[in-house]
Amino acid sequence: MRYLGSKIKLLSSIDEVIKENNIEGETFADLFAGTGCVGDFFKDRYQIISNDFLFYSYVMNRAKLKNDSIPKFDCFRKKYKSDIFEWLNTQTYIPDDSYFIYLNYTPIGNRMFFTEENGIKIDGIRQKIEELRAKNIIDEEEYYYLIASMMESITKVSNISGTYEAFFKFWDSRAEKDFDLQPLEINEAPLHANNLIFNEDTNKLVREIKGDIAYIDPPYTVTQYISAYHMFETLARYDYPTIKGVGGKRGRGDKNSLYAQRTKAKLIFEDLFRQIQFKHILISYSNQGLVPIEELCELASNFAVNGAVKINHYDYREYQNHRSSNKRNGENLNEVIIYFEKDMQINKSPINYSGSKDTLVPDIIKALPANVDVFVDAMGGAFNVGANITALNKVVYNEMNPFVYELVSWMVNTPKEELINAIEKKIEQFGMKKADENAYKRLRDTYNAEQNPLELFVLHMYSFQNMIRFNGSHKFNTPIGVAGYSDDMKQRILDFKVKAPLLELLNIDYVNLDWDSYPPNTVFYFDPPYYITSAAYNDGKRGMKGWGLNEEVELLNTLKHIDELGHKFILSNVIRHKEKEHTLLIEWAKENNFRVIDAGVSGWRYAKNEVMILNY
């Protein structure tokens, strides 16, 4: 099949990149699958997850990924004692008002995509396929295989240069041939029983699927595939669409790809890279794509393990349609395959602080908008959320509690080996052991006299439930617990890092943040004390600001102000807990038409059903 952007000639190169980088895995996702040549090529090695938001591609991929050979059509053969392709090709077809292709894409409809004879036969066969399926003479997989075979076969008699955006004003010799339905050629190889074929927007789908290898082959140019291959879409759906223009194109609906829009392509790539949940990412792109290759690689580096991105160049024959520009400045088409390993690690903060959101970080990331230049963790706590957000510019950590702020600041600004050495030396100095109350009290007294973050961190590892609690005089007063320093904690310290390129640290009440100073594509995240739950850090008895009804109302008013400024926010909260219901929050969200997303359960001792409230 002649198909814009087909990767048939790059299949061996994709395979080489996999081998060169020692990529292993069981699942392979072809996320912009097109005609399915990539998935078909690899289906004997992996479970294939195929996706394309155009229905004709879904049909083509289903035909290739659900069959290891041409279907037998046993039920049909038993009934008609004939080969189904021979039978369909030799039936007599008489056109009527239902013959959509004939009436619209032949000279009868003042268009020259097909001869009248071929238009009649295409409609007749397509309708026969529907009849056979309705009578259960062919099963579902045989049905999709026949339609895919039709799409392949009509290209042999289409009066076009390559796509269906326009037709020749004369009859090409190819178009004058008689239409003949032939079986679709597929890779006759063993296939995985659980291959998955989707017909979704890729950027939405990647929030719901995960696996080992993802191959990304998005549109490179402004050509919209729903326009270039509208004939395939109509043949696959056979839905009698409203058509218009010389080319008889169907309406695009919501099938315009943002990857084919100059102002949106890079932004939608950012969303894809942030949300994709596959370890190994391979991207086919071109030096003549809408996003310069250097910029695409730089963007990918933000989401790659250690920022490492590799690129392989391949010479490739350029395809031009009626929109192609001749202004290439002497630059030949060069295809590339970009590879990086996605950093999917959620690095839990070494600080065990009440209300931490480490388990909810994946849900928070999934809820992020497409573009995040700045992420403000307005009530940062242990910094589990902000540290794990890949904002392209910077992350702002703000925490009003000065003791917790100093802990985080010390943790992120001190070299890892220095942290480990200082912690282990302090533990040795005071002879700290699990449940050793005397050693614990000596360290606690020393800390309350000096109050440095190193001693507070060691204390909190050995304290009751790892609580960081102070009295009204700002003296640490948590009793000893049964935990302590461990290899797991050491590894958490070594792993913890901020994923954004820049970090800003603030120690102020969130209401004093200068909302107007933040640029577009800033996301503000709020994780306040929960009004309908209780915790020591928000009871107002610790010499610091408590949290009650007035503070809750103040926060909701602040969020409304942020919304009016045009900024985006995410609020973590609890709507229902035990017998309580947060009526104020429910009504506020409803009144302002804010989205409420179930975010699962957090906390192990006092589990709470969390929600996220978003203004976008």
XYZ file of C-alpha atoms in Angstrom:
616
model
C 0.000 0.000 0.000
C 1.270 3.478 -0.888
C 0.948 5.282 2.443
C 2.328 8.591 3.641
C 4.980 7.964 6.310
C 4.938 4.184 5.936
C 7.803 2.567 7.858
C 8.181 -0.565 5.748
C 11.677 0.509 4.680
C 12.648 1.371 8.264
C 11.627 -1.913 9.890
C 15.160 -3.304 9.928
C 16.444 0.003 11.305
C 13.931 -0.084 14.179
C 15.071 -3.628 14.884
C 18.711 -2.487 14.869
C 18.017 0.234 17.435
C 16.391 -2.344 19.709
C 19.411 -4.630 19.430
C 22.019 -1.850 19.746
C 20.507 -0.656 23.020
C 19.933 -4.156 24.434
C 16.241 -3.402 24.776
C 14.306 -6.245 26.322
C 10.648 -6.637 27.079
C 7.447 -8.544 26.442
C 5.165 -5.751 25.234
C 5.592 -3.508 22.190
C 3.228 -0.575 21.685
C 2.786 0.860 18.184
C 1.081 4.077 19.227
C 0.537 5.744 15.851
C 0.013 2.510 13.998
C -1.189 3.646 10.565
C -1.296 0.614 8.280
C 0.203 -1.610 10.975
C 3.400 -2.659 9.227
C 5.466 -2.189 12.403
C 3.226 -4.230 14.667
C 2.876 -6.888 11.980
C 6.672 -7.113 11.725
C 7.218 -7.556 15.465
C 4.144 -9.622 16.337
C 6.088 -12.898 16.541
C 8.296 -11.447 19.302
C 6.053 -9.342 21.517
C 2.573 -8.803 22.724
C 1.568 -5.909 20.468
C -0.462 -2.961 21.672
C -1.626 -1.071 18.598
C -3.365 2.288 18.487
C -4.457 4.909 16.017
C -7.317 7.351 16.363
C -8.485 6.777 12.786
C -10.893 3.880 12.384
C -9.454 2.580 9.132
C -6.143 2.085 10.909
C -7.911 0.164 13.681
C -9.406 -2.119 11.014
C -6.058 -2.653 9.285
C -4.235 -3.405 12.543
C -6.933 -5.723 13.752
C -6.643 -7.688 10.528
C -2.881 -8.042 10.960
C -2.615 -8.527 14.712
C -5.492 -10.948 15.250
C -4.477 -13.306 12.453
C -1.330 -15.386 12.008
C -2.362 -16.225 8.447
C -5.176 -15.550 6.002
C -8.455 -16.549 7.725
C -10.010 -19.837 6.563
C -13.595 -18.560 6.282
C -14.770 -22.061 7.208
C -18.425 -21.165 7.701
C -18.558 -19.371 4.358
C -16.838 -22.243 2.534
C -19.221 -24.742 4.085
C -22.250 -22.771 2.932
C -21.118 -21.578 -0.502
C -18.513 -24.206 -1.426
C -16.309 -21.403 -2.737
C -13.348 -19.174 -1.974
C -14.779 -15.973 -0.509
C -12.561 -13.662 -2.557
C -13.470 -15.397 -5.817
C -17.136 -15.334 -4.828
C -17.163 -11.619 -3.968
C -15.300 -10.739 -7.149
C -17.712 -12.628 -9.418
C -21.065 -11.526 -8.019
C -23.281 -9.253 -10.102
C -23.722 -5.849 -8.526
C -26.492 -3.468 -9.581
C -26.136 0.091 -8.246
C -28.905 1.855 -6.379
C -29.172 4.875 -4.050
C -27.118 3.074 -1.393
C -23.995 2.847 -3.579
C -22.065 5.641 -1.895
C -18.675 5.279 -3.595
C -20.243 4.960 -7.043
C -22.498 7.987 -6.566
C -19.803 10.261 -5.127
C -16.333 9.238 -6.291
C -16.820 8.277 -9.941
C -17.790 10.467 -12.886
C -21.408 9.932 -11.827
C -20.583 12.209 -8.896
C -18.340 14.493 -10.979
C -15.208 13.032 -9.416
C -12.628 10.732 -10.929
C -11.248 8.684 -8.037
C -12.599 5.470 -9.618
C -14.165 4.425 -12.885
C -17.908 3.851 -12.734
C -17.464 0.099 -13.098
C -14.983 -0.049 -10.237
C -17.150 2.197 -8.062
C -20.077 -0.174 -8.506
C -17.986 -3.202 -7.610
C -16.425 -1.540 -4.556
C -19.863 -0.649 -3.159
C -21.304 -4.038 -4.031
C -18.543 -5.990 -2.314
C -18.587 -3.696 0.718
C -22.312 -4.232 1.161
C -21.981 -7.992 0.689
C -19.433 -8.065 3.508
C -21.957 -6.352 5.791
C -24.626 -8.881 4.807
C -22.352 -11.838 5.487
C -21.464 -10.478 8.925
C -25.102 -9.755 9.805
C -25.981 -13.365 8.967
C -22.990 -14.690 10.989
C -21.564 -16.349 7.899
C -18.259 -14.618 8.690
C -17.044 -13.887 12.193
C -15.750 -10.573 13.502
C -12.092 -11.146 12.704
C -12.926 -12.341 9.182
C -15.084 -9.240 8.751
C -12.248 -6.853 9.641
C -9.821 -8.809 7.501
C -12.070 -8.425 4.442
C -12.469 -4.690 4.949
C -8.707 -4.311 5.380
C -8.249 -6.303 2.184
C -10.616 -3.900 0.428
C -8.575 -0.887 1.536
C -5.414 -2.477 0.223
C -7.087 -3.505 -3.021
C -8.678 -0.150 -3.926
C -5.242 1.482 -3.981
C -4.500 -0.624 -7.074
C -7.297 1.127 -9.042
C -7.346 4.586 -7.415
C -6.874 7.492 -9.837
C -4.559 9.412 -7.494
C -0.910 10.332 -7.074
C -0.628 8.908 -3.548
C -3.290 10.277 -1.209
C -7.014 10.884 -1.632
C -6.885 14.647 -1.249
C -7.192 15.022 -5.029
C -7.665 12.924 -8.172
C -6.153 13.058 -11.663
C -8.142 14.903 -14.294
C -7.257 12.072 -16.712
C -7.439 8.315 -16.283
C -4.196 6.841 -15.055
C -3.491 3.383 -16.465
C -3.745 1.947 -12.951
C -7.269 3.273 -12.532
C -8.469 1.705 -15.775
C -7.811 -1.794 -14.459
C -10.758 -3.798 -13.128
C -11.110 -3.772 -9.356
C -10.135 -7.142 -7.929
C -10.433 -7.887 -4.222
C -7.307 -9.709 -3.082
C -6.371 -11.050 0.379
C -4.391 -8.642 2.500
C -0.791 -9.760 2.870
C 0.207 -10.254 6.486
C 3.209 -11.606 8.313
C 2.352 -15.277 8.680
C 3.976 -15.790 12.036
C 2.932 -16.905 15.512
C 1.273 -14.096 17.403
C 0.472 -13.274 20.993
C -3.033 -14.259 22.052
C -3.470 -11.005 23.961
C -2.599 -8.431 21.316
C -4.572 -5.259 21.979
C -5.868 -2.930 19.279
C -7.187 0.505 20.252
C -8.923 3.291 18.351
C -8.134 6.134 20.754
C -6.326 9.436 21.047
C -2.792 8.335 21.883
C -2.223 11.030 24.499
C -5.292 9.853 26.379
C -4.544 6.163 25.952
C -1.002 6.341 27.370
C -2.483 7.419 30.689
C -4.182 4.032 30.912
C -1.695 1.518 29.477
C 1.859 0.547 30.325
C 4.530 -1.813 29.093
C 8.108 -2.262 27.953
C 8.675 -0.759 24.490
C 6.747 2.069 22.845
C 7.229 3.041 19.215
C 6.064 6.543 18.323
C 5.560 7.486 14.676
C 3.414 10.645 14.722
C 2.631 12.902 11.744
C 5.685 14.985 10.808
C 4.006 17.578 8.603
C 0.822 19.635 8.386
C -0.917 16.894 6.407
C -3.919 15.580 8.321
C -4.345 11.850 7.711
C -8.135 12.072 8.013
C -7.982 14.336 4.970
C -5.298 12.442 3.059
C -7.042 9.082 3.551
C -10.688 10.050 3.909
C -11.549 7.314 1.378
C -10.193 4.624 3.709
C -12.153 6.030 6.640
C -15.374 6.081 4.642
C -14.811 2.605 3.222
C -14.019 1.204 6.676
C -16.991 2.846 8.375
C -19.308 2.807 5.367
C -21.381 5.361 7.215
C -22.623 7.585 4.391
C -20.963 10.760 5.686
C -21.683 14.289 4.579
C -18.919 15.180 2.129
C -17.810 18.411 0.544
C -15.376 19.996 -1.886
C -13.757 18.768 -5.055
C -12.159 15.886 -3.152
C -15.417 14.801 -1.525
C -13.854 14.782 1.913
C -15.787 13.749 4.978
C -15.860 16.070 7.976
C -12.827 15.758 10.212
C -14.791 15.872 13.454
C -12.316 15.496 16.303
C -9.795 13.669 14.124
C -7.405 16.568 13.521
C -4.032 15.559 14.916
C -2.298 18.182 17.043
C 0.999 16.630 15.949
C 0.264 18.058 12.490
C -0.276 21.623 13.740
C 2.733 23.924 13.843
C 1.710 25.704 17.037
C 0.728 22.554 18.922
C 3.135 19.793 17.875
C 5.853 20.387 20.452
C 3.353 20.973 23.225
C 1.542 17.704 22.585
C 4.877 15.860 22.501
C 5.559 17.198 25.981
C 2.309 15.693 27.213
C 3.075 12.372 25.531
C 6.566 12.148 27.011
C 5.290 13.043 30.469
C 2.418 10.566 30.464
C 3.806 7.562 28.614
C 4.314 4.592 30.930
C 6.703 2.491 28.865
C 10.342 1.917 29.781
C 11.863 2.143 26.301
C 10.768 4.885 23.919
C 11.578 4.882 20.188
C 10.480 7.834 18.059
C 10.547 8.041 14.284
C 10.860 11.598 13.076
C 12.307 13.675 10.243
C 14.635 16.635 9.854
C 11.788 18.265 7.942
C 9.249 17.683 10.733
C 7.291 20.475 12.403
C 9.446 20.164 15.528
C 13.191 20.514 14.865
C 14.965 17.304 15.824
C 17.276 19.119 18.233
C 14.282 20.565 20.091
C 12.538 17.202 20.192
C 15.626 15.541 21.666
C 16.030 18.325 24.214
C 12.396 17.910 25.220
C 12.811 14.131 25.520
C 15.887 14.582 27.729
C 13.679 16.110 30.435
C 11.901 12.768 30.782
C 14.819 10.403 30.150
C 16.857 8.509 32.725
C 19.867 10.737 33.425
C 18.731 12.955 30.547
C 20.266 10.524 28.028
C 18.826 10.565 24.494
C 20.332 8.729 21.511
C 19.647 9.451 17.850
C 20.175 7.355 14.725
C 20.021 8.952 11.239
C 18.781 7.238 8.075
C 18.539 8.451 4.485
C 15.004 8.060 3.264
C 13.089 8.814 0.086
C 11.028 11.968 0.421
C 7.306 11.867 -0.225
C 5.674 15.026 -1.537
C 2.003 15.808 -1.888
C 0.288 18.907 -3.216
C 1.164 20.796 -0.005
C 4.834 19.885 0.041
C 7.216 22.821 -0.146
C 10.148 22.938 -2.538
C 11.985 25.291 -0.212
C 14.273 22.768 1.456
C 17.345 24.989 1.419
C 19.319 22.154 -0.127
C 18.491 19.854 2.801
C 17.620 16.266 1.932
C 15.048 14.317 3.882
C 16.672 12.517 6.786
C 14.702 10.096 8.948
C 15.819 9.568 12.522
C 15.006 7.133 15.264
C 15.307 8.748 18.683
C 15.694 6.462 21.675
C 15.543 7.102 25.401
C 14.713 5.205 28.531
C 11.810 6.854 30.318
C 12.374 7.916 33.910
C 9.261 6.502 35.557
C 10.696 6.202 39.044
C 8.684 7.895 41.783
C 11.325 8.882 44.306
C 9.799 8.869 47.751
C 11.008 11.601 50.054
C 13.218 10.387 52.906
C 11.127 12.588 55.192
C 8.194 10.670 56.651
C 5.756 13.497 57.142
C 2.076 13.298 57.948
C -0.134 13.587 54.890
C 2.593 12.795 52.340
C 1.308 12.049 48.859
C 3.943 9.641 47.533
C 1.357 6.971 46.685
C -0.826 9.475 44.837
C 1.925 11.012 42.709
C 1.095 8.830 39.648
C -2.512 10.039 39.763
C -1.399 13.637 40.133
C 0.944 13.306 37.143
C -1.844 11.713 35.098
C -4.069 14.694 35.864
C -1.520 17.306 34.755
C -2.315 19.478 31.718
C -0.371 19.011 28.479
C 2.115 21.777 29.224
C 3.812 22.437 32.562
C 6.524 25.084 32.543
C 6.369 25.816 36.276
C 4.935 23.644 39.032
C 4.300 25.277 42.395
C 4.020 22.867 45.322
C 2.307 25.455 47.488
C 2.037 23.341 50.642
C 5.061 21.174 49.983
C 5.425 19.151 53.165
C 7.902 16.312 52.591
C 8.156 17.358 48.921
C 6.905 14.060 47.502
C 4.820 15.732 44.813
C 6.853 18.648 43.491
C 10.130 16.731 43.412
C 8.580 14.114 41.105
C 7.012 16.536 38.628
C 8.926 17.159 35.409
C 8.206 20.842 34.851
C 10.194 22.161 31.907
C 11.347 25.334 33.652
C 11.264 24.932 37.414
C 9.520 23.579 40.483
C 8.741 25.838 43.401
C 8.652 24.241 46.844
C 6.866 26.234 49.513
C 6.341 25.157 53.098
C 5.157 27.358 55.952
C 6.470 25.106 58.728
C 10.073 26.315 59.212
C 11.293 23.007 60.628
C 10.012 20.949 57.715
C 11.247 23.607 55.272
C 14.752 23.422 56.761
C 14.704 19.628 56.509
C 13.797 19.710 52.813
C 16.232 22.511 52.055
C 19.042 20.626 53.771
C 18.103 17.409 51.997
C 18.049 18.812 48.449
C 21.058 21.111 48.816
C 23.490 18.672 50.425
C 25.467 16.155 48.334
C 24.217 12.594 48.828
C 27.393 11.107 50.257
C 27.694 14.021 52.648
C 24.121 13.413 53.811
C 24.727 9.714 54.426
C 28.000 10.326 56.246
C 26.483 12.995 58.482
C 23.431 10.869 59.338
C 25.408 7.733 60.093
C 27.955 9.676 62.141
C 25.170 11.265 64.204
C 23.553 7.868 64.801
C 26.893 6.492 65.956
C 27.598 9.551 68.120
C 24.406 9.103 70.136
C 24.301 5.313 69.967
C 20.860 5.373 68.360
C 19.028 2.051 68.243
C 15.428 1.085 67.702
C 13.362 1.596 70.854
C 16.414 2.845 72.818
C 14.653 5.580 74.740
C 17.720 6.920 76.582
C 19.728 7.542 73.418
C 16.637 9.003 71.768
C 16.009 11.454 74.616
C 19.635 12.582 74.634
C 19.420 13.401 70.939
C 16.040 15.069 71.382
C 17.402 17.310 74.156
C 20.409 18.189 72.027
C 18.186 19.025 69.060
C 15.833 21.201 71.110
C 18.847 23.200 72.286
C 20.348 23.649 68.794
C 17.570 22.770 66.329
C 19.505 21.786 63.238
C 17.938 19.729 60.425
C 20.438 16.847 60.664
C 19.404 16.017 64.225
C 15.717 16.515 63.440
C 15.976 14.076 60.547
C 17.633 11.410 62.718
C 15.067 11.983 65.458
C 12.116 11.600 63.107
C 13.429 8.237 61.866
C 13.294 6.865 65.426
C 10.191 8.740 66.627
C 6.712 7.324 67.179
C 5.175 6.711 63.726
C 7.940 8.950 62.341
C 5.973 11.968 63.517
C 7.460 15.463 63.420
C 5.580 17.149 66.250
C 6.360 20.205 68.375
C 4.825 21.746 71.462
C 3.675 25.340 71.811
C 7.258 26.421 72.520
C 8.490 24.863 69.272
C 10.245 22.042 71.079
C 10.227 18.633 69.436
C 8.161 16.407 71.717
C 7.370 13.204 69.828
C 8.078 10.077 71.932
C 10.246 7.223 70.694
C 8.844 4.633 68.306
C 9.989 1.251 67.040
C 11.559 2.271 63.720
C 15.002 3.585 62.828
C 17.653 3.962 60.168
C 17.718 1.184 57.558
C 19.107 0.247 54.171
C 15.749 1.204 52.698
C 16.009 4.678 54.173
C 19.577 5.015 52.943
C 18.451 4.137 49.427
C 15.605 6.646 49.604
C 18.116 9.350 50.483
C 20.339 8.381 47.561
C 17.424 8.204 45.098
C 15.619 11.372 46.084
C 16.044 14.167 43.559
C 14.164 17.014 41.939
C 13.199 16.176 38.354
C 12.743 19.750 37.147
C 15.855 21.604 35.909
C 15.486 24.399 38.483
C 14.265 24.483 42.077
C 13.062 27.472 44.080
C 12.582 27.090 47.837
C 10.148 29.284 49.794
C 9.240 29.350 53.477
C 6.087 31.490 53.593
C 2.377 31.163 54.186
C 0.882 30.154 50.842
C -1.428 33.214 50.880
C 1.675 35.388 50.446
C 2.674 33.773 47.155
C 2.686 36.334 44.333
C 0.226 34.676 41.958
C 0.594 37.389 39.310
C 4.340 36.780 38.973
C 3.982 33.276 37.585
C 4.033 32.704 33.819
C 1.418 30.927 31.695
C 1.515 27.131 31.917
C 2.074 27.268 35.663
C 0.279 24.625 37.720
C -0.346 25.264 41.417
C -0.735 22.209 43.618
C -2.340 22.426 47.052
C -2.307 19.748 49.709
C -3.822 21.415 52.767
C -4.618 19.855 56.117
C -7.945 18.121 55.584
C -10.778 19.972 57.226
C -12.890 16.892 57.983
C -9.973 14.848 59.347
C -7.634 15.559 62.227
C -3.870 15.542 62.684
C -1.386 16.935 65.140
C 0.163 19.292 62.595
C -3.091 21.219 62.056
C -4.629 21.385 65.502
C -3.316 24.898 66.219
C -1.662 23.797 69.467
C 1.935 23.652 68.227
C 2.775 27.325 68.177
C 1.905 27.445 64.455
C -1.127 28.183 62.326
C -3.911 25.664 62.761
C -6.525 24.728 60.200
C -10.220 25.279 60.712
C -13.247 26.586 58.866
C -11.796 30.073 58.357
C -8.623 28.665 56.827
C -10.628 26.331 54.598
C -12.759 29.208 53.286
C -9.617 31.312 52.775
C -8.093 28.548 50.662
C -11.197 28.125 48.514
C -11.344 31.867 47.910
C -7.651 31.849 46.963
C -8.207 29.020 44.485
C -11.072 30.943 42.932
C -8.763 33.944 42.560
C -6.096 31.778 40.903
C -8.728 30.495 38.498
C -9.791 34.042 37.625
C -6.159 34.912 36.865
C -6.146 32.143 34.248
C -3.814 29.805 36.132
C -4.383 26.072 36.605
C -4.622 24.423 40.003
C -4.932 20.961 41.508
C -6.337 20.599 45.006
C -5.941 17.384 46.979
C -8.632 16.878 49.567
C -11.132 14.515 51.103
C -14.852 14.862 50.451
C -16.009 12.050 52.708
C -14.305 10.505 55.725
C -15.951 8.094 58.144
C -19.313 9.718 58.895
C -18.328 13.202 57.765
C -19.026 14.883 54.427
C -17.292 18.038 53.258
C -20.467 19.803 52.083
C -18.735 23.169 51.685
C -16.134 21.722 49.309
C -18.695 19.715 47.328
C -20.902 22.763 46.734
C -17.913 24.995 45.905
C -16.643 22.591 43.257
C -20.127 22.208 41.784
C -20.825 25.937 41.766
C -17.579 26.700 39.925
C -17.821 23.718 37.560
C -14.474 22.347 38.718
C -13.591 18.720 37.965
C -13.536 16.233 40.832
C -11.379 13.136 40.230
C -11.270 10.111 42.505
C -7.611 9.670 43.457
C -7.852 6.460 45.454
C -6.900 5.790 49.028
C -3.967 7.291 50.923
C -2.564 6.550 54.354
C -2.006 3.151 55.905
C -3.164 3.702 59.453
C -6.052 6.088 58.890
C -6.976 5.476 55.273
C -8.767 8.278 53.447
C -10.499 8.360 50.079
C -8.695 11.157 48.287
C -9.980 13.366 45.497
C -8.337 15.902 43.238
C -10.223 19.031 42.248
C -9.045 20.717 39.040
C -10.068 23.921 37.300
C -9.191 22.642 33.829
